[in-house]
Amino acid sequence: MDRFADLRLKMVETQIESRGVKDARLLEALRRVPRHLFVPENRRAEAYEDEPLAIGEGQTISQPYIVAFMTEALKLRGRERILEIGTGSGYQTAVLAELAAEVFSVEVIGELSRRAREELAGLGYGNIRFQTGDGSRGWAENAPYDGIIVTAAAEDIPAALPPQLKDGGRLILPVGIGAQVLVLIVRKGKKFHRTELLSVRFVPLVTVA
């Protein structure tokens, strides 16, 4: 019996649906994915609260609403190939794996990648591929992608990422140091259209020199 099930339902209703997220497949995925398994054991009672939580290594699991908002912006229908920059706890990865055909997830911190792989494998996800490395470079050998999601803030949009989108593909990421804004990039042929969506606060994107 999942004693956290009622907390998940309440989270979706009060934190996500009430703020305008409408994608039915996404809402159902958020009701299923056990967010508490992706936070440290001593923080599990807080897993469904309306805030980010520390997961170690100086990183966080994002606020549930922000996970939902960013995922909805990708407009997933089930057949997509998605690149995730910043595996982190693996929670966002799990949500993407529920909604897309394939997820390619890059994490620069080896210990976080290891933990996330173990948790996701234990939950039975078989449509995720992992890489440990500098996410600002993307994962070019598996491009192009229908969508790219970045879960840490870069000073500017990493130059390697937009060209890895398919025509019509969507990239969402936080941009800025200090003041940050969530940015959506949509590829139309050789052009990339930028829209600023809302103010956010993420940990910085870690890169490798």
PDB file of C-alpha atoms in Angstrom:
ATOM      1  CA  MET A   1       0.000   0.000   0.000  1.00  0.00           C
ATOM      2  CA  ASP A   2       1.431   3.382  -1.006  1.00  0.00           C
ATOM      3  CA  ARG A   3       0.922   5.641   1.995  1.00  0.00           C
ATOM      4  CA  PHE A   4       1.978   8.622  -0.122  1.00  0.00           C
ATOM      5  CA  ALA A   5      -0.744   8.160  -2.771  1.00  0.00           C
ATOM      6  CA  ASP A   6      -3.145  10.650  -1.179  1.00  0.00           C
ATOM      7  CA  LEU A   7      -0.352  13.227  -0.907  1.00  0.00           C
ATOM      8  CA  ARG A   8       0.361  12.838  -4.633  1.00  0.00           C
ATOM      9  CA  LEU A   9      -3.288  13.344  -5.514  1.00  0.00           C
ATOM     10  CA  LYS A  10      -3.440  16.442  -3.325  1.00  0.00           C
ATOM     11  CA  MET A  11      -0.193  17.757  -4.827  1.00  0.00           C
ATOM     12  CA  VAL A  12      -1.565  17.486  -8.359  1.00  0.00           C
ATOM     13  CA  GLU A  13      -4.901  19.062  -7.458  1.00  0.00           C
ATOM     14  CA  THR A  14      -3.739  21.955  -5.282  1.00  0.00           C
ATOM     15  CA  GLN A  15      -0.291  22.783  -6.661  1.00  0.00           C
ATOM     16  CA  ILE A  16      -0.528  21.924 -10.352  1.00  0.00           C
ATOM     17  CA  GLU A  17      -4.085  21.755 -11.752  1.00  0.00           C
ATOM     18  CA  SER A  18      -5.070  24.827  -9.745  1.00  0.00           C
ATOM     19  CA  ARG A  19      -2.252  26.797 -11.427  1.00  0.00           C
ATOM     20  CA  GLY A  20      -3.396  26.012 -14.937  1.00  0.00           C
ATOM     21  CA  VAL A  21      -1.572  22.852 -16.018  1.00  0.00           C
ATOM     22  CA  LYS A  22      -4.097  20.999 -18.208  1.00  0.00           C
ATOM     23  CA  ASP A  23      -2.283  18.163 -20.020  1.00  0.00           C
ATOM     24  CA  ALA A  24      -4.243  15.069 -18.929  1.00  0.00           C
ATOM     25  CA  ARG A  25      -1.421  12.608 -19.643  1.00  0.00           C
ATOM     26  CA  LEU A  26       1.005  14.715 -17.645  1.00  0.00           C
ATOM     27  CA  LEU A  27      -1.364  15.044 -14.688  1.00  0.00           C
ATOM     28  CA  GLU A  28      -1.871  11.284 -14.632  1.00  0.00           C
ATOM     29  CA  ALA A  29       1.889  10.703 -14.748  1.00  0.00           C
ATOM     30  CA  LEU A  30       2.374  13.032 -11.793  1.00  0.00           C
ATOM     31  CA  ARG A  31      -0.243  11.045  -9.880  1.00  0.00           C
ATOM     32  CA  ARG A  32       1.710   7.837 -10.571  1.00  0.00           C
ATOM     33  CA  VAL A  33       5.388   8.717 -10.144  1.00  0.00           C
ATOM     34  CA  PRO A  34       6.468   8.226  -6.488  1.00  0.00           C
ATOM     35  CA  ARG A  35       8.228  11.536  -5.900  1.00  0.00           C
ATOM     36  CA  HIS A  36       9.153  10.545  -2.320  1.00  0.00           C
ATOM     37  CA  LEU A  37      11.538   7.870  -3.645  1.00  0.00           C
ATOM     38  CA  PHE A  38      13.645  10.554  -5.335  1.00  0.00           C
ATOM     39  CA  VAL A  39      14.459  12.539  -2.187  1.00  0.00           C
ATOM     40  CA  PRO A  40      16.665  11.579   0.792  1.00  0.00           C
ATOM     41  CA  GLU A  41      14.893   9.301   3.267  1.00  0.00           C
ATOM     42  CA  ASN A  42      14.938  11.952   5.984  1.00  0.00           C
ATOM     43  CA  ARG A  43      13.065  14.379   3.675  1.00  0.00           C
ATOM     44  CA  ARG A  44      10.362  12.023   2.378  1.00  0.00           C
ATOM     45  CA  ALA A  45       7.660  13.545   4.556  1.00  0.00           C
ATOM     46  CA  GLU A  46       8.292  16.799   2.645  1.00  0.00           C
ATOM     47  CA  ALA A  47       8.410  15.261  -0.841  1.00  0.00           C
ATOM     48  CA  TYR A  48       4.958  16.482  -1.919  1.00  0.00           C
ATOM     49  CA  GLU A  49       5.204  19.992  -0.517  1.00  0.00           C
ATOM     50  CA  ASP A  50       5.165  23.067  -2.758  1.00  0.00           C
ATOM     51  CA  GLU A  51       8.918  23.666  -2.788  1.00  0.00           C
ATOM     52  CA  PRO A  52      12.244  22.342  -4.084  1.00  0.00           C
ATOM     53  CA  LEU A  53      14.263  20.043  -1.812  1.00  0.00           C
ATOM     54  CA  ALA A  54      17.987  19.427  -1.435  1.00  0.00           C
ATOM     55  CA  ILE A  55      19.120  16.033  -2.763  1.00  0.00           C
ATOM     56  CA  GLY A  56      22.833  16.272  -1.928  1.00  0.00           C
ATOM     57  CA  GLU A  57      25.891  17.292  -3.954  1.00  0.00           C
ATOM     58  CA  GLY A  58      24.632  20.901  -3.857  1.00  0.00           C
ATOM     59  CA  GLN A  59      21.652  20.032  -6.075  1.00  0.00           C
ATOM     60  CA  THR A  60      17.862  20.088  -5.695  1.00  0.00           C
ATOM     61  CA  ILE A  61      14.708  18.363  -6.869  1.00  0.00           C
ATOM     62  CA  SER A  62      12.537  21.058  -8.421  1.00  0.00           C
ATOM     63  CA  GLN A  63       9.216  22.277  -7.032  1.00  0.00           C
ATOM     64  CA  PRO A  64       6.407  20.011  -8.358  1.00  0.00           C
ATOM     65  CA  TYR A  65       4.702  22.859 -10.221  1.00  0.00           C
ATOM     66  CA  ILE A  66       7.898  23.787 -12.065  1.00  0.00           C
ATOM     67  CA  VAL A  67       8.414  20.152 -13.109  1.00  0.00           C
ATOM     68  CA  ALA A  68       4.855  20.136 -14.451  1.00  0.00           C
ATOM     69  CA  PHE A  69       5.108  23.542 -16.152  1.00  0.00           C
ATOM     70  CA  MET A  70       8.355  22.729 -17.949  1.00  0.00           C
ATOM     71  CA  THR A  71       7.149  19.293 -19.010  1.00  0.00           C
ATOM     72  CA  GLU A  72       3.864  20.648 -20.363  1.00  0.00           C
ATOM     73  CA  ALA A  73       5.785  23.187 -22.445  1.00  0.00           C
ATOM     74  CA  LEU A  74       7.365  20.301 -24.397  1.00  0.00           C
ATOM     75  CA  LYS A  75       3.887  19.245 -25.646  1.00  0.00           C
ATOM     76  CA  LEU A  76       4.596  15.517 -25.470  1.00  0.00           C
ATOM     77  CA  ARG A  77       2.269  13.086 -27.211  1.00  0.00           C
ATOM     78  CA  GLY A  78       4.076   9.793 -26.635  1.00  0.00           C
ATOM     79  CA  ARG A  79       6.398   9.211 -29.601  1.00  0.00           C
ATOM     80  CA  GLU A  80       9.065  11.797 -28.845  1.00  0.00           C
ATOM     81  CA  ARG A  81      12.785  11.483 -28.175  1.00  0.00           C
ATOM     82  CA  ILE A  82      13.720  13.834 -25.334  1.00  0.00           C
ATOM     83  CA  LEU A  83      17.086  15.061 -24.093  1.00  0.00           C
ATOM     84  CA  GLU A  84      17.252  15.952 -20.403  1.00  0.00           C
ATOM     85  CA  ILE A  85      20.191  17.987 -19.149  1.00  0.00           C
ATOM     86  CA  GLY A  86      20.580  17.401 -15.424  1.00  0.00           C
ATOM     87  CA  THR A  87      19.352  13.971 -14.312  1.00  0.00           C
ATOM     88  CA  GLY A  88      19.574  15.087 -10.692  1.00  0.00           C
ATOM     89  CA  SER A  89      17.359  12.940  -8.482  1.00  0.00           C
ATOM     90  CA  GLY A  90      15.754  11.241 -11.500  1.00  0.00           C
ATOM     91  CA  TYR A  91      12.236  12.497 -10.736  1.00  0.00           C
ATOM     92  CA  GLN A  92      11.912  14.705 -13.804  1.00  0.00           C
ATOM     93  CA  THR A  93      13.453  11.836 -15.798  1.00  0.00           C
ATOM     94  CA  ALA A  94      10.712   9.488 -14.596  1.00  0.00           C
ATOM     95  CA  VAL A  95       7.976  11.943 -15.540  1.00  0.00           C
ATOM     96  CA  LEU A  96       9.475  12.299 -19.024  1.00  0.00           C
ATOM     97  CA  ALA A  97       9.784   8.520 -19.378  1.00  0.00           C
ATOM     98  CA  GLU A  98       6.066   8.189 -18.624  1.00  0.00           C
ATOM     99  CA  LEU A  99       5.221  10.557 -21.483  1.00  0.00           C
ATOM    100  CA  ALA A 100       7.820  10.089 -24.247  1.00  0.00           C
ATOM    101  CA  ALA A 101       9.150   7.135 -26.228  1.00  0.00           C
ATOM    102  CA  GLU A 102      12.813   7.669 -25.328  1.00  0.00           C
ATOM    103  CA  VAL A 103      14.643   9.820 -22.795  1.00  0.00           C
ATOM    104  CA  PHE A 104      18.362  10.594 -23.001  1.00  0.00           C
ATOM    105  CA  SER A 105      19.545  12.025 -19.678  1.00  0.00           C
ATOM    106  CA  VAL A 106      22.909  13.680 -18.993  1.00  0.00           C
ATOM    107  CA  GLU A 107      24.259  14.399 -15.496  1.00  0.00           C
ATOM    108  CA  VAL A 108      27.637  15.923 -14.701  1.00  0.00           C
ATOM    109  CA  ILE A 109      27.805  14.608 -11.103  1.00  0.00           C
ATOM    110  CA  GLY A 110      28.591  10.914 -11.175  1.00  0.00           C
ATOM    111  CA  GLU A 111      27.107  10.045  -7.786  1.00  0.00           C
ATOM    112  CA  LEU A 112      23.762  11.624  -8.644  1.00  0.00           C
ATOM    113  CA  SER A 113      23.677   9.796 -11.972  1.00  0.00           C
ATOM    114  CA  ARG A 114      24.416   6.484 -10.250  1.00  0.00           C
ATOM    115  CA  ARG A 115      21.668   6.951  -7.657  1.00  0.00           C
ATOM    116  CA  ALA A 116      19.110   8.025 -10.253  1.00  0.00           C
ATOM    117  CA  ARG A 117      19.910   5.074 -12.516  1.00  0.00           C
ATOM    118  CA  GLU A 118      19.391   2.642  -9.634  1.00  0.00           C
ATOM    119  CA  GLU A 119      16.091   4.202  -8.575  1.00  0.00           C
ATOM    120  CA  LEU A 120      14.711   4.380 -12.102  1.00  0.00           C
ATOM    121  CA  ALA A 121      15.780   0.816 -12.888  1.00  0.00           C
ATOM    122  CA  GLY A 122      14.092  -0.348  -9.693  1.00  0.00           C
ATOM    123  CA  LEU A 123      10.860   1.297 -10.848  1.00  0.00           C
ATOM    124  CA  GLY A 124      11.058  -0.569 -14.157  1.00  0.00           C
ATOM    125  CA  TYR A 125      11.779   2.239 -16.618  1.00  0.00           C
ATOM    126  CA  GLY A 126      13.380   0.768 -19.728  1.00  0.00           C
ATOM    127  CA  ASN A 127      13.212   3.727 -22.109  1.00  0.00           C
ATOM    128  CA  ILE A 128      15.935   5.880 -20.521  1.00  0.00           C
ATOM    129  CA  ARG A 129      19.586   6.126 -21.549  1.00  0.00           C
ATOM    130  CA  PHE A 130      22.114   7.824 -19.294  1.00  0.00           C
ATOM    131  CA  GLN A 131      25.371   9.647 -19.752  1.00  0.00           C
ATOM    132  CA  THR A 132      27.684  11.224 -17.183  1.00  0.00           C
ATOM    133  CA  GLY A 133      29.225  14.399 -18.544  1.00  0.00           C
ATOM    134  CA  ASP A 134      28.870  18.089 -19.365  1.00  0.00           C
ATOM    135  CA  GLY A 135      25.230  18.642 -20.269  1.00  0.00           C
ATOM    136  CA  SER A 136      25.913  22.025 -21.868  1.00  0.00           C
ATOM    137  CA  ARG A 137      27.289  20.048 -24.828  1.00  0.00           C
ATOM    138  CA  GLY A 138      24.096  18.018 -25.199  1.00  0.00           C
ATOM    139  CA  TRP A 139      24.329  14.466 -26.545  1.00  0.00           C
ATOM    140  CA  ALA A 140      24.969  15.007 -30.232  1.00  0.00           C
ATOM    141  CA  GLU A 141      25.280  11.388 -31.349  1.00  0.00           C
ATOM    142  CA  ASN A 142      21.610  10.774 -30.525  1.00  0.00           C
ATOM    143  CA  ALA A 143      20.309  14.045 -31.997  1.00  0.00           C
ATOM    144  CA  PRO A 144      18.021  15.361 -33.280  1.00  0.00           C
ATOM    145  CA  TYR A 145      15.502  15.516 -30.432  1.00  0.00           C
ATOM    146  CA  ASP A 146      11.846  16.452 -30.324  1.00  0.00           C
ATOM    147  CA  GLY A 147      12.461  18.226 -27.044  1.00  0.00           C
ATOM    148  CA  ILE A 148      15.260  19.282 -24.721  1.00  0.00           C
ATOM    149  CA  ILE A 149      14.771  20.197 -21.065  1.00  0.00           C
ATOM    150  CA  VAL A 150      17.496  21.719 -18.889  1.00  0.00           C
ATOM    151  CA  THR A 151      17.035  21.570 -15.117  1.00  0.00           C
ATOM    152  CA  ALA A 152      19.783  23.988 -14.050  1.00  0.00           C
ATOM    153  CA  ALA A 153      20.394  27.620 -14.934  1.00  0.00           C
ATOM    154  CA  ALA A 154      22.941  28.647 -17.550  1.00  0.00           C
ATOM    155  CA  GLU A 155      24.215  32.200 -17.926  1.00  0.00           C
ATOM    156  CA  ASP A 156      22.981  32.032 -21.521  1.00  0.00           C
ATOM    157  CA  ILE A 157      21.578  29.338 -23.790  1.00  0.00           C
ATOM    158  CA  PRO A 158      24.353  26.765 -24.396  1.00  0.00           C
ATOM    159  CA  ALA A 159      25.249  27.065 -28.078  1.00  0.00           C
ATOM    160  CA  ALA A 160      25.348  23.291 -28.599  1.00  0.00           C
ATOM    161  CA  LEU A 161      21.724  22.660 -27.614  1.00  0.00           C
ATOM    162  CA  PRO A 162      19.406  24.404 -30.154  1.00  0.00           C
ATOM    163  CA  PRO A 163      21.059  22.724 -33.190  1.00  0.00           C
ATOM    164  CA  GLN A 164      20.285  19.331 -31.612  1.00  0.00           C
ATOM    165  CA  LEU A 165      16.525  19.974 -31.959  1.00  0.00           C
ATOM    166  CA  LYS A 166      14.428  18.581 -34.780  1.00  0.00           C
ATOM    167  CA  ASP A 167      12.526  21.063 -36.927  1.00  0.00           C
ATOM    168  CA  GLY A 168       9.572  21.974 -34.720  1.00  0.00           C
ATOM    169  CA  GLY A 169      11.416  20.797 -31.610  1.00  0.00           C
ATOM    170  CA  ARG A 170      11.190  22.632 -28.303  1.00  0.00           C
ATOM    171  CA  LEU A 171      13.891  23.537 -25.790  1.00  0.00           C
ATOM    172  CA  ILE A 172      13.014  24.790 -22.321  1.00  0.00           C
ATOM    173  CA  LEU A 173      15.555  25.991 -19.785  1.00  0.00           C
ATOM    174  CA  PRO A 174      16.210  28.565 -17.043  1.00  0.00           C
ATOM    175  CA  VAL A 175      18.588  31.325 -18.105  1.00  0.00           C
ATOM    176  CA  GLY A 176      20.417  33.860 -15.984  1.00  0.00           C
ATOM    177  CA  ILE A 177      22.675  34.255 -12.985  1.00  0.00           C
ATOM    178  CA  GLY A 178      20.880  35.795 -10.020  1.00  0.00           C
ATOM    179  CA  ALA A 179      17.674  36.846 -11.758  1.00  0.00           C
ATOM    180  CA  GLN A 180      16.560  33.901 -13.887  1.00  0.00           C
ATOM    181  CA  VAL A 181      13.839  33.440 -16.465  1.00  0.00           C
ATOM    182  CA  LEU A 182      12.417  30.262 -17.960  1.00  0.00           C
ATOM    183  CA  VAL A 183      12.969  30.398 -21.734  1.00  0.00           C
ATOM    184  CA  LEU A 184      11.282  28.382 -24.480  1.00  0.00           C
ATOM    185  CA  ILE A 185      13.086  27.963 -27.815  1.00  0.00           C
ATOM    186  CA  VAL A 186      11.148  26.540 -30.786  1.00  0.00           C
ATOM    187  CA  ARG A 187      13.014  25.533 -33.921  1.00  0.00           C
ATOM    188  CA  LYS A 188      11.475  26.489 -37.258  1.00  0.00           C
ATOM    189  CA  GLY A 189      13.823  25.375 -40.024  1.00  0.00           C
ATOM    190  CA  LYS A 190      17.103  27.205 -39.466  1.00  0.00           C
ATOM    191  CA  LYS A 191      15.512  29.780 -37.145  1.00  0.00           C
ATOM    192  CA  PHE A 192      15.071  29.560 -33.386  1.00  0.00           C
ATOM    193  CA  HIS A 193      12.207  31.493 -31.811  1.00  0.00           C
ATOM    194  CA  ARG A 194      12.645  32.552 -28.181  1.00  0.00           C
ATOM    195  CA  THR A 195       9.870  33.207 -25.641  1.00  0.00           C
ATOM    196  CA  GLU A 196      10.393  34.166 -22.000  1.00  0.00           C
ATOM    197  CA  LEU A 197       7.824  32.443 -19.780  1.00  0.00           C
ATOM    198  CA  LEU A 198       8.270  33.170 -16.054  1.00  0.00           C
ATOM    199  CA  SER A 199      10.782  34.020 -13.353  1.00  0.00           C
ATOM    200  CA  VAL A 200      12.390  31.013 -11.659  1.00  0.00           C
ATOM    201  CA  ARG A 201      15.255  30.068  -9.363  1.00  0.00           C
ATOM    202  CA  PHE A 202      17.461  27.068 -10.170  1.00  0.00           C
ATOM    203  CA  VAL A 203      20.904  25.914  -9.118  1.00  0.00           C
ATOM    204  CA  PRO A 204      23.618  26.847 -11.648  1.00  0.00           C
ATOM    205  CA  LEU A 205      24.385  24.538 -14.562  1.00  0.00           C
ATOM    206  CA  VAL A 206      27.685  22.815 -13.868  1.00  0.00           C
ATOM    207  CA  THR A 207      29.984  22.637 -16.867  1.00  0.00           C
ATOM    208  CA  VAL A 208      33.356  21.002 -17.452  1.00  0.00           C
ATOM    209  CA  ALA A 209      36.239  23.075 -18.824  1.00  0.00           C
TER     210      ALA A 209
END
